[in-house]
Short mmCIF file of C-alpha atoms in Angstrom, two decimals:
data_model
loop_
_atom_site.label_atom_id
_atom_site.label_comp_id
_atom_site.label_asym_id
_atom_site.label_seq_id
_atom_site.Cartn_x
_atom_site.Cartn_y
_atom_site.Cartn_z
CA MET J 1 18.93 -24.43 10.85
CA ILE J 2 19.42 -24.18 7.13
CA THR J 3 19.30 -27.54 5.40
CA GLU J 4 22.45 -28.84 3.74
CA GLN J 5 20.85 -29.14 0.34
CA VAL J 6 20.39 -25.36 0.29
CA ILE J 7 24.08 -24.54 0.74
CA THR J 8 25.28 -26.05 -2.49
CA SER J 9 25.59 -23.07 -4.83
CA LYS J 10 28.98 -21.57 -4.25
CA ASN J 11 29.01 -20.18 -7.76
CA PRO J 12 26.38 -18.27 -9.72
CA SER J 13 24.71 -20.05 -12.59
CA THR J 14 25.54 -19.20 -16.19
CA ALA J 15 23.27 -21.84 -17.74
CA ASP J 16 20.30 -19.59 -18.51
CA LYS J 17 22.28 -16.45 -19.27
CA SER J 18 21.42 -14.76 -22.58
CA ASP J 19 21.93 -11.42 -24.33
CA GLU J 20 18.35 -10.37 -23.78
CA ILE J 21 18.27 -7.16 -21.70
CA VAL J 22 15.81 -7.28 -18.80
CA ILE J 23 16.75 -4.00 -17.11
CA GLU J 24 18.31 -0.98 -18.75
CA LEU J 25 19.10 2.26 -16.97
CA LYS J 26 20.14 5.27 -19.04
CA ASN J 27 21.77 8.35 -17.52
CA ILE J 28 20.02 8.19 -14.16
CA LYS J 29 20.38 11.24 -11.94
CA LYS J 30 18.91 11.62 -8.47
CA SER J 31 19.39 14.31 -5.84
CA PHE J 32 18.02 14.82 -2.35
CA ASP J 33 17.80 18.54 -1.56
CA LYS J 34 21.17 19.76 -2.81
CA GLN J 35 22.99 16.45 -2.44
CA GLU J 36 23.58 14.67 -5.74
CA VAL J 37 23.41 10.93 -4.98
CA LEU J 38 23.35 9.57 -8.51
CA LYS J 39 25.14 11.78 -11.02
CA ASP J 40 24.96 9.73 -14.21
CA VAL J 41 24.41 6.00 -13.96
CA SER J 42 23.75 3.70 -16.89
CA LEU J 43 23.64 -0.08 -16.68
CA LYS J 44 22.20 -3.18 -18.30
CA LEU J 45 21.07 -6.42 -16.68
CA PHE J 46 21.00 -9.41 -19.00
CA ASN J 47 18.58 -12.29 -18.74
CA GLY J 48 19.70 -14.95 -16.27
CA GLU J 49 22.70 -13.11 -14.84
CA ASN J 50 23.56 -11.93 -11.34
CA LEU J 51 24.82 -8.35 -11.49
CA VAL J 52 26.49 -7.24 -8.27
CA ILE J 53 26.63 -3.50 -7.61
CA LEU J 54 29.45 -2.74 -5.23
CA GLY J 55 30.12 0.55 -3.55
CA ARG J 56 30.83 2.26 -0.27
CA SER J 57 28.02 3.15 2.11
CA GLY J 58 26.23 6.24 0.84
CA SER J 59 27.32 5.75 -2.77
CA GLY J 60 23.69 5.57 -3.94
CA LYS J 61 23.32 1.81 -4.43
CA SER J 62 20.01 1.46 -2.58
CA VAL J 63 18.66 4.61 -4.22
CA LEU J 64 19.46 3.07 -7.59
CA ILE J 65 17.44 -0.12 -7.09
CA LYS J 66 14.57 1.76 -5.46
CA CYS J 67 14.38 3.81 -8.68
CA ILE J 68 14.02 0.56 -10.67
CA VAL J 69 10.71 -0.29 -8.93
CA ARG J 70 9.71 3.40 -8.73
CA LEU J 71 9.84 3.59 -4.97
CA LEU J 72 11.92 6.64 -5.84
CA ILE J 73 11.58 8.69 -9.00
CA PRO J 74 14.83 9.72 -10.70
CA ASP J 75 15.31 13.39 -11.58
CA GLU J 76 16.59 12.50 -15.03
CA GLY J 77 17.13 9.43 -17.20
CA THR J 78 15.05 6.48 -18.29
CA ILE J 79 14.56 3.04 -16.77
CA ASN J 80 13.32 0.14 -18.90
CA VAL J 81 12.34 -3.07 -17.16
CA LEU J 82 11.17 -6.05 -19.23
CA GLU J 83 10.73 -3.65 -22.18
CA GLU J 84 8.50 -1.27 -20.21
CA ASN J 85 9.46 2.33 -19.44
CA VAL J 86 9.00 2.48 -15.66
CA GLY J 87 8.68 6.28 -15.63
CA THR J 88 5.67 6.37 -17.94
CA LEU J 89 3.67 3.47 -16.51
CA ASN J 90 0.29 4.18 -14.97
CA SER J 91 -0.68 2.74 -11.60
CA ALA J 92 -2.10 -0.51 -13.02
CA GLY J 93 0.89 -0.97 -15.32
CA LEU J 94 3.30 -0.38 -12.45
CA ASP J 95 1.46 -2.93 -10.28
CA ALA J 96 1.63 -5.47 -13.12
CA LEU J 97 5.36 -4.87 -13.55
CA ARG J 98 6.06 -5.05 -9.80
CA LYS J 99 4.45 -8.50 -9.74
CA LYS J 100 7.34 -9.68 -11.90
CA ILE J 101 9.98 -8.19 -9.63
CA GLY J 102 11.06 -9.49 -6.23
CA PHE J 103 12.66 -7.02 -3.83
CA LEU J 104 14.62 -8.19 -0.79
CA PHE J 105 14.92 -5.24 1.59
CA GLN J 106 17.99 -4.55 3.70
CA SER J 107 16.02 -4.92 6.93
CA GLY J 108 14.03 -7.91 5.66
CA ALA J 109 10.85 -5.80 6.02
CA LEU J 110 8.74 -8.65 7.38
CA TYR J 111 5.34 -7.47 8.60
CA ASP J 112 5.70 -7.44 12.39
CA SER J 113 2.01 -7.99 13.11
CA MET J 114 1.79 -11.14 10.98
CA THR J 115 3.11 -14.68 11.45
CA VAL J 116 5.61 -16.11 8.97
CA LYS J 117 2.76 -17.91 7.19
CA GLN J 118 0.69 -14.72 6.91
CA ASN J 119 3.77 -12.84 5.68
CA LEU J 120 4.21 -15.37 2.89
CA GLU J 121 0.52 -15.48 2.02
CA PHE J 122 0.25 -11.69 1.78
CA PRO J 123 1.90 -11.12 -1.64
CA LEU J 124 0.46 -14.37 -3.00
CA ARG J 125 -3.14 -13.41 -2.28
CA ARG J 126 -2.63 -10.00 -3.84
CA ILE J 127 -0.92 -11.21 -6.97
CA ASN J 128 -3.30 -14.06 -7.68
CA LYS J 129 -6.73 -13.64 -6.12
CA ASP J 130 -8.05 -16.88 -7.63
CA LEU J 131 -5.70 -19.15 -5.69
CA LYS J 132 -7.36 -21.64 -3.37
CA GLN J 133 -6.22 -22.00 0.25
CA GLN J 134 -4.80 -25.46 -0.45
CA GLU J 135 -2.65 -24.11 -3.30
CA ILE J 136 -1.48 -21.23 -1.12
CA ASP J 137 -0.54 -23.63 1.70
CA GLU J 138 1.43 -25.81 -0.73
CA LYS J 139 3.33 -22.83 -2.14
CA VAL J 140 4.10 -21.52 1.33
CA LEU J 141 5.50 -24.87 2.44
CA THR J 142 7.52 -25.25 -0.76
CA VAL J 143 9.27 -21.87 -0.46
CA LEU J 144 9.87 -22.32 3.25
CA ASP J 145 11.44 -25.67 2.48
CA ASN J 146 13.56 -24.04 -0.22
CA VAL J 147 15.02 -21.59 2.29
CA GLY J 148 15.41 -24.32 4.91
CA LEU J 149 12.88 -22.98 7.42
CA ALA J 150 9.87 -25.26 7.09
CA ASP J 151 9.39 -25.32 10.86
CA ALA J 152 9.07 -21.53 11.20
CA LEU J 153 5.54 -21.42 9.79
CA ASP J 154 3.71 -20.11 12.86
CA LYS J 155 6.48 -17.97 14.33
CA MET J 156 6.27 -14.19 14.61
CA PRO J 157 9.10 -12.14 13.01
CA SER J 158 10.22 -11.06 16.49
CA GLN J 159 11.00 -14.71 17.29
CA LEU J 160 13.41 -15.04 14.36
CA SER J 161 17.15 -14.37 14.23
CA GLY J 162 18.62 -11.90 11.70
CA GLY J 163 19.57 -14.67 9.27
CA MET J 164 16.18 -16.37 9.59
CA ARG J 165 14.40 -13.07 8.93
CA LYS J 166 16.47 -12.61 5.76
CA ARG J 167 15.61 -16.12 4.58
CA ILE J 168 11.90 -15.71 5.32
CA SER J 169 12.02 -12.39 3.54
CA LEU J 170 13.64 -14.09 0.58
CA ALA J 171 10.95 -16.78 0.69
CA ARG J 172 8.26 -14.07 0.65
CA THR J 173 9.92 -12.54 -2.39
CA ILE J 174 10.28 -15.74 -4.42
CA ILE J 175 6.82 -17.10 -3.59
CA ALA J 176 5.36 -14.99 -6.39
CA ASP J 177 7.78 -16.46 -8.98
CA PRO J 178 9.45 -13.19 -9.97
CA LYS J 179 11.44 -12.87 -13.19
CA ILE J 180 13.81 -10.33 -11.65
CA MET J 181 15.26 -10.24 -8.13
CA LEU J 182 16.62 -7.10 -6.50
CA TYR J 183 18.64 -7.68 -3.34
CA ASP J 184 19.41 -4.68 -1.15
CA GLU J 185 22.39 -5.51 1.08
CA PRO J 186 21.32 -9.16 1.59
CA THR J 187 24.15 -9.93 4.01
CA ALA J 188 24.22 -6.66 5.99
CA GLY J 189 24.40 -7.20 9.74
CA LEU J 190 24.90 -10.98 9.50
CA ASP J 191 27.79 -13.10 10.75
CA PRO J 192 30.20 -14.54 8.09
CA ILE J 193 28.64 -18.03 8.18
CA THR J 194 25.06 -16.80 7.80
CA SER J 195 26.24 -14.32 5.12
CA ASP J 196 27.73 -17.24 3.23
CA GLU J 197 24.45 -19.17 3.55
CA ILE J 198 22.45 -16.22 2.21
CA SER J 199 24.88 -15.73 -0.70
CA SER J 200 24.55 -19.42 -1.60
CA LEU J 201 20.79 -19.09 -1.36
CA ILE J 202 20.90 -16.22 -3.88
CA ASN J 203 22.66 -18.54 -6.33
CA GLU J 204 20.18 -21.29 -5.55
CA VAL J 205 17.26 -18.94 -6.31
CA GLN J 206 18.92 -17.91 -9.59
CA LYS J 207 19.21 -21.56 -10.64
CA LYS J 208 15.88 -22.82 -9.41
CA TYR J 209 13.64 -19.89 -10.36
CA LYS J 210 15.69 -18.80 -13.41
CA THR J 211 15.78 -15.20 -12.23
CA SER J 212 17.93 -12.29 -13.31
CA SER J 213 19.24 -10.44 -10.28
CA ILE J 214 20.82 -7.23 -9.11
CA VAL J 215 22.63 -7.63 -5.80
CA ILE J 216 23.50 -4.42 -3.97
CA THR J 217 26.27 -5.00 -1.46
CA HIS J 218 29.51 -3.81 0.05
CA ASP J 219 30.32 -7.35 1.20
CA ILE J 220 33.18 -8.60 -0.97
CA GLU J 221 32.59 -12.25 -0.07
CA CYS J 222 28.93 -11.97 -1.11
CA ALA J 223 30.05 -10.39 -4.38
CA ARG J 224 32.59 -13.14 -4.99
CA THR J 225 29.97 -15.84 -4.40
CA THR J 226 27.07 -14.37 -6.35
CA ALA J 227 28.46 -12.23 -9.18
CA ASN J 228 28.38 -13.08 -12.86
CA ARG J 229 29.35 -9.46 -13.40
CA ILE J 230 30.31 -6.59 -11.09
CA LEU J 231 29.61 -2.88 -11.38
CA MET J 232 31.29 -0.51 -8.96
CA LEU J 233 29.62 2.74 -7.96
CA GLN J 234 31.61 5.63 -6.57
CA ASP J 235 30.47 9.23 -6.03
CA GLY J 236 27.24 8.66 -7.97
CA VAL J 237 28.86 7.35 -11.16
CA VAL J 238 29.85 3.93 -12.50
CA TYR J 239 33.51 3.59 -11.53
CA LYS J 240 34.31 0.19 -13.02
CA GLU J 241 32.42 -2.65 -14.68
CA GLY J 242 33.46 -6.20 -15.50
CA THR J 243 33.67 -9.78 -14.33
CA LEU J 244 35.12 -10.60 -10.91
CA GLU J 245 38.43 -11.62 -12.51
CA GLU J 246 38.68 -8.39 -14.54
CA ILE J 247 37.93 -6.24 -11.49
CA GLU J 248 40.38 -8.10 -9.27
CA LYS J 249 43.13 -7.74 -11.88
CA SER J 250 42.73 -3.96 -11.90
CA ASP J 251 45.62 -1.81 -10.68
CA ASP J 252 43.29 0.95 -9.52
CA PRO J 253 44.14 1.84 -5.89
CA PHE J 254 40.46 2.33 -4.94
CA ILE J 255 39.52 -1.11 -6.26
CA LYS J 256 42.57 -2.69 -4.64
CA SER J 257 41.66 -1.17 -1.28
CA PHE J 258 38.03 -2.23 -1.70
CA PHE J 259 38.94 -5.83 -2.47
CA LYS J 260 41.79 -5.80 0.08
CA LEU J 261 44.17 -7.08 -2.63
CA MET X 1 7.34 31.93 17.78
CA LYS X 2 10.18 32.22 15.31
CA SER X 3 9.38 32.56 11.63
CA LYS X 4 10.90 29.12 10.88
CA GLU X 5 8.62 27.44 13.43
CA VAL X 6 5.58 29.24 12.01
CA SER X 7 6.58 28.11 8.54
CA ILE X 8 6.96 24.46 9.75
CA PHE X 9 3.55 24.63 11.47
CA PHE X 10 1.77 25.85 8.32
CA THR X 11 3.66 23.36 6.12
CA ASP X 12 2.49 20.61 8.49
CA ILE X 13 -1.13 21.81 8.28
CA THR X 14 -0.93 21.99 4.45
CA ASP X 15 0.57 18.48 4.30
CA ILE X 16 -2.19 17.10 6.54
CA PHE X 17 -4.77 18.75 4.28
CA LEU X 18 -3.20 17.15 1.17
CA PHE X 19 -2.94 13.83 3.02
CA THR X 20 -6.65 14.06 3.89
CA ILE X 21 -7.53 14.64 0.22
CA ARG X 22 -5.49 11.52 -0.69
CA VAL X 23 -7.31 9.53 2.00
CA ILE X 24 -10.72 10.67 0.66
CA ARG X 25 -9.71 9.83 -2.91
CA GLU X 26 -8.47 6.37 -1.92
CA THR X 27 -11.60 5.74 0.16
CA PHE X 28 -13.79 5.99 -2.90
CA SER X 29 -11.46 4.07 -5.21
CA ARG X 30 -12.03 0.40 -6.08
CA ASN X 31 -10.67 -2.58 -4.12
CA PHE X 32 -11.63 -1.44 -0.64
CA GLU X 33 -9.76 -3.52 1.96
CA PHE X 34 -12.85 -4.67 3.86
CA LYS X 35 -11.13 -7.47 5.83
CA GLU X 36 -8.43 -5.12 7.10
CA PHE X 37 -11.12 -2.52 7.94
CA ILE X 38 -12.91 -5.07 10.16
CA HIS X 39 -9.59 -6.01 11.75
CA GLN X 40 -8.88 -2.35 12.51
CA CYS X 41 -12.39 -1.86 13.95
CA PHE X 42 -11.60 -4.71 16.33
CA GLN X 43 -8.19 -3.29 17.20
CA ILE X 44 -9.50 0.22 17.79
CA GLY X 45 -12.89 -0.59 19.30
CA ASN X 46 -12.48 -3.73 21.34
CA LYS X 47 -9.04 -2.97 22.69
CA THR X 48 -10.03 0.53 23.87
CA LEU X 49 -13.19 -0.67 25.65
CA PRO X 50 -11.68 -1.29 29.13
CA LEU X 51 -9.95 2.10 29.17
CA ILE X 52 -13.10 3.91 28.06
CA ALA X 53 -15.20 1.97 30.57
CA ILE X 54 -13.05 3.07 33.50
CA THR X 55 -12.78 6.67 32.29
CA GLY X 56 -16.50 6.97 31.54
CA THR X 57 -17.58 5.59 34.90
CA ILE X 58 -15.19 7.80 36.86
CA MET X 59 -16.24 10.83 34.78
CA GLY X 60 -19.90 10.41 35.80
CA LEU X 61 -19.01 9.58 39.40
CA VAL X 62 -16.76 12.60 39.91
CA LEU X 63 -19.13 14.99 38.17
CA THR X 64 -21.96 13.89 40.45
CA ILE X 65 -19.95 13.97 43.68
CA GLN X 66 -18.69 17.48 42.91
CA SER X 67 -22.01 18.91 41.71
CA ARG X 68 -24.20 17.48 44.45
CA PRO X 69 -23.21 19.84 47.34
CA ILE X 70 -23.78 22.96 45.20
CA LEU X 71 -27.17 21.74 43.99
CA ILE X 72 -28.16 20.92 47.59
CA GLU X 73 -27.21 24.49 48.53
CA PHE X 74 -29.66 25.79 45.90
CA GLY X 75 -32.27 23.17 46.81
CA ALA X 76 -32.06 21.73 43.33
CA VAL X 77 -30.71 18.26 44.02
CA SER X 78 -33.54 16.74 41.98
CA MET X 79 -31.96 18.42 38.95
CA LEU X 80 -28.75 16.42 39.45
CA PRO X 81 -29.52 13.46 37.12
CA GLY X 82 -30.71 15.75 34.30
CA MET X 83 -27.77 18.13 34.64
CA VAL X 84 -25.22 15.32 34.66
CA ALA X 85 -26.93 13.55 31.75
CA VAL X 86 -26.97 16.68 29.57
CA SER X 87 -23.37 17.60 30.35
CA ILE X 88 -22.10 14.05 29.76
CA ILE X 89 -24.03 13.50 26.53
CA ARG X 90 -23.40 16.93 25.00
CA GLU X 91 -19.85 17.67 26.04
CA MET X 92 -18.01 15.68 28.69
CA GLY X 93 -18.50 12.24 27.14
CA PRO X 94 -17.48 13.14 23.59
CA VAL X 95 -14.51 15.35 24.48
CA ILE X 96 -13.01 13.23 27.26
CA THR X 97 -13.47 10.01 25.29
CA ALA X 98 -11.98 11.62 22.18
CA LEU X 99 -8.98 12.84 24.16
CA ILE X 100 -8.45 9.36 25.63
CA CYS X 101 -8.77 7.91 22.10
CA ALA X 102 -6.29 10.49 20.79
CA GLY X 103 -3.81 9.14 23.34
CA LYS X 104 -4.54 5.45 22.86
CA ILE X 105 -5.44 5.19 19.17
CA GLY X 106 -3.51 8.18 17.78
CA SER X 107 -0.23 7.18 19.43
CA GLY X 108 -0.78 3.54 18.43
CA MET X 109 -1.25 4.45 14.79
CA GLY X 110 1.69 6.87 14.83
CA ALA X 111 4.02 4.31 16.40
CA GLU X 112 2.84 1.36 14.30
CA LEU X 113 3.01 3.09 10.94
CA GLY X 114 6.19 4.91 11.99
CA SER X 115 7.96 1.64 12.76
CA MET X 116 6.63 0.15 9.53
CA LYS X 117 8.13 3.09 7.67
CA VAL X 118 11.48 2.84 9.43
CA THR X 119 11.77 -0.92 8.80
CA GLU X 120 10.75 -0.56 5.12
CA GLN X 121 7.52 -2.53 5.61
CA ILE X 122 5.48 0.16 3.84
CA GLU X 123 7.82 0.01 0.84
CA ALA X 124 7.64 -3.81 0.92
CA MET X 125 3.87 -3.53 0.75
CA GLU X 126 4.13 -1.14 -2.19
CA VAL X 127 6.33 -3.51 -4.20
CA SER X 128 3.87 -6.34 -3.42
CA SER X 129 1.35 -4.46 -5.59
CA THR X 130 -0.54 -3.30 -2.51
CA ASN X 131 -1.48 0.34 -2.13
CA PRO X 132 -0.30 1.12 1.44
CA MET X 133 -2.47 4.22 1.57
CA ARG X 134 -5.56 2.10 0.91
CA TYR X 135 -4.49 -0.86 3.03
CA LEU X 136 -3.01 0.92 6.04
CA VAL X 137 -4.40 4.44 6.16
CA VAL X 138 -7.94 4.34 4.74
CA THR X 139 -8.88 1.31 6.84
CA ARG X 140 -7.57 2.92 10.04
CA VAL X 141 -9.18 6.30 9.43
CA LEU X 142 -12.58 4.76 8.62
CA ALA X 143 -12.34 2.39 11.58
CA ALA X 144 -11.58 5.34 13.88
CA MET X 145 -14.52 7.29 12.37
CA LEU X 146 -16.86 4.37 13.11
CA MET X 147 -15.47 3.25 16.46
CA VAL X 148 -14.93 6.61 18.21
CA PRO X 149 -18.67 7.54 18.10
CA LEU X 150 -19.55 4.06 19.42
CA LEU X 151 -16.98 4.36 22.18
CA ILE X 152 -18.40 7.77 23.06
CA LEU X 153 -21.92 6.35 23.38
CA TYR X 154 -20.52 3.56 25.53
CA ALA X 155 -18.69 6.09 27.74
CA ASP X 156 -21.90 8.15 28.01
CA ALA X 157 -23.84 5.11 29.23
CA LEU X 158 -21.20 4.15 31.77
CA GLY X 159 -20.87 7.79 32.83
CA LEU X 160 -24.57 7.84 33.71
CA ILE X 161 -24.21 4.58 35.65
CA GLY X 162 -21.22 6.09 37.46
CA SER X 163 -23.32 9.16 38.19
CA TRP X 164 -26.09 6.99 39.67
CA ALA X 165 -23.47 5.28 41.86
CA GLY X 166 -22.14 8.70 42.90
CA ALA X 167 -25.63 9.93 43.78
CA ASN X 168 -26.06 6.89 46.01
CA ILE X 169 -22.90 7.47 48.05
CA LYS X 170 -24.59 10.12 50.19
CA GLY X 171 -28.13 9.95 48.91
CA ASP X 172 -30.63 7.25 48.10
CA VAL X 173 -32.08 7.15 44.60
CA SER X 174 -33.28 4.12 42.72
CA PHE X 175 -31.82 3.18 39.34
CA ALA X 176 -35.18 3.62 37.61
CA LEU X 177 -35.90 7.00 39.20
CA PHE X 178 -32.40 8.29 38.44
CA PHE X 179 -32.61 7.37 34.78
CA SER X 180 -36.18 8.59 34.49
CA GLN X 181 -35.12 11.99 35.85
CA ALA X 182 -31.98 12.02 33.72
CA PHE X 183 -33.73 11.30 30.42
CA SER X 184 -36.59 13.67 31.13
CA HIS X 185 -34.05 16.46 30.52
CA VAL X 186 -32.44 14.87 27.48
CA ASP X 187 -33.86 15.20 23.98
CA PHE X 188 -32.82 13.53 20.76
CA ILE X 189 -31.44 16.92 19.73
CA ASP X 190 -28.89 16.63 22.56
CA PHE X 191 -27.49 13.47 20.98
CA LEU X 192 -27.37 14.71 17.41
CA PRO X 193 -24.60 17.36 17.59
CA ALA X 194 -22.59 15.10 19.92
CA VAL X 195 -22.77 12.14 17.53
CA ILE X 196 -21.99 14.30 14.49
CA LYS X 197 -18.95 15.88 16.10
CA SER X 198 -17.75 12.48 17.34
CA PHE X 199 -17.39 11.33 13.70
CA PHE X 200 -15.12 14.30 13.13
CA PHE X 201 -13.17 13.48 16.30
CA GLY X 202 -12.63 9.97 14.94
CA ALA X 203 -11.54 11.34 11.57
CA VAL X 204 -9.10 13.79 13.17
CA ILE X 205 -7.57 11.09 15.40
CA GLY X 206 -7.25 8.63 12.51
CA ILE X 207 -5.86 11.10 9.99
CA VAL X 208 -3.35 12.71 12.36
CA GLY X 209 -2.17 9.33 13.75
CA CYS X 210 -1.72 7.89 10.26
CA TYR X 211 -0.17 11.07 8.85
CA LYS X 212 2.45 11.26 11.58
CA GLY X 213 3.31 7.56 11.27
CA TYR X 214 3.25 7.46 7.48
CA ASN X 215 5.55 10.47 7.25
CA ALA X 216 7.94 9.44 10.03
CA GLY X 217 11.65 9.98 9.43
CA ARG X 218 14.21 7.26 8.84
CA GLY X 219 15.69 6.55 12.28
CA THR X 220 14.15 4.69 15.21
CA GLU X 221 13.97 7.99 17.08
CA SER X 222 11.36 9.16 14.59
CA VAL X 223 8.94 6.42 15.75
CA GLY X 224 8.78 8.03 19.19
CA ILE X 225 8.49 11.47 17.66
CA ALA X 226 5.65 10.29 15.39
CA ALA X 227 3.71 8.74 18.29
CA ASN X 228 4.23 11.74 20.54
CA SER X 229 3.37 14.39 17.96
CA ALA X 230 0.31 12.37 16.87
CA VAL X 231 -1.11 12.55 20.41
CA VAL X 232 -0.33 16.25 20.83
CA LEU X 233 -1.73 17.33 17.46
CA ALA X 234 -4.77 15.03 17.59
CA SER X 235 -5.68 16.25 21.09
CA LEU X 236 -5.29 19.86 20.02
CA LEU X 237 -7.42 19.31 16.91
CA VAL X 238 -10.11 17.52 18.96
CA ILE X 239 -10.44 20.65 21.12
CA ILE X 240 -10.50 22.91 18.04
CA VAL X 241 -13.12 20.72 16.30
CA ASP X 242 -15.16 20.80 19.51
CA MET X 243 -15.01 24.59 19.60
CA ILE X 244 -16.17 24.80 15.97
CA ALA X 245 -18.94 22.25 16.62
CA VAL X 246 -20.18 24.26 19.63
CA GLN X 247 -20.30 27.41 17.51
CA PHE X 248 -22.32 25.61 14.83
CA THR X 249 -24.68 24.10 17.40
CA ASP X 250 -25.14 27.51 18.97
CA MET X 251 -25.85 29.14 15.59
CA LEU X 252 -28.41 26.47 14.75
CA VAL X 253 -29.82 26.71 18.31
CA LEU X 254 -29.64 22.96 18.75
#
């Protein structure tokens, strides 16, 4: 069960928001075979904000954030993350940059052959090889406590529910103190209550770890809870950008149907 | 075969070749994952032992039971231990063990890495600043290269014990006499080509298993396809490597 203290952040934080750009995408294009997934996408993520990217399934949202960490390489365009050009980084530079980025995968992507504790230790040991076991244990317990699952330490991923897997996955991502968080469909496949808990947890992470985040979703409730700003993707291009209020005030039929207004 | 199928086959072979080059390059790069390598040696070696023990023993037993009547007909039953020993050490042990390993280890690697690919675990590893090629593939391939020859030697030993048991079903030969007769026909040079080719068998099983898993498609169906095709291709390549090894051995008159 998630602890009550975790579900407190119904609104995203604006306290640490600044005009400093942490991620900037310029004219990104990406195709698979002959299918153009991203036609021309440009966006900026400012320090301390939660940017929600909304769009229908297959609109290229996941492809977009995978390009940010170079899991996919765009055909055209440039991506700057924390003032580094992702496309020109060598292997060591890319590793160093990835240490500052947390990525929550749609499926959770917990390592099946490892316990929860080993899953959490894995990135920690790789990012900081000088850490002592006692320090690792403390960090593991702290992040597990932060996601409300301190008693899941010795469980295998197969023993966890969908919501618990997402929370453990989030714990594994934040354990390395990332500056930027990328969430790929954090509430996909979860019931409304658990989705709400995960959305609140995203806000909690933003406040506690002072992260800047991109949240990819098609879940309107998740967007409402987590967004400082919303960007809508449609047919591989940016369809609309603005705050939640600005988007919801729009008369555009597509946006109205998306938000069920 | 249709031209498209031929094209897919050769593309597959080219991809495996390029994958092998990547594996070799990563093997000699820094930050070797020694702990994971030991873990994989345990997974591959220890967990295949019971299967290899049963197969090896039965292999020797059956070979002896079937050869004995013919050798009696020619009055050459005293040649039985030597004949069985040479055939097990040079050919039967390595090939049968490698084929069993292709099924057990190859399918395991294909399914494990395939499911890791499908559930984005490989990508998660990559964004955790871990090179999945080095962590997952190199360790498995090297573990297979080390463990398959050891498993083959183990199967050879149990095959000879099975052969002694088989010889005693209808005959009466002491353990010491049987092994003395068996090893009087076996030279070090009989072991050498078998051990050398068993390293290649291990490499083929490891590379094909990892390649199929690492390059699995997106759906859950692709996990099954990866495991299945890993077994088929690894078994086929084991036979082809064996054929090449026999040709080399024959040319060098070993």
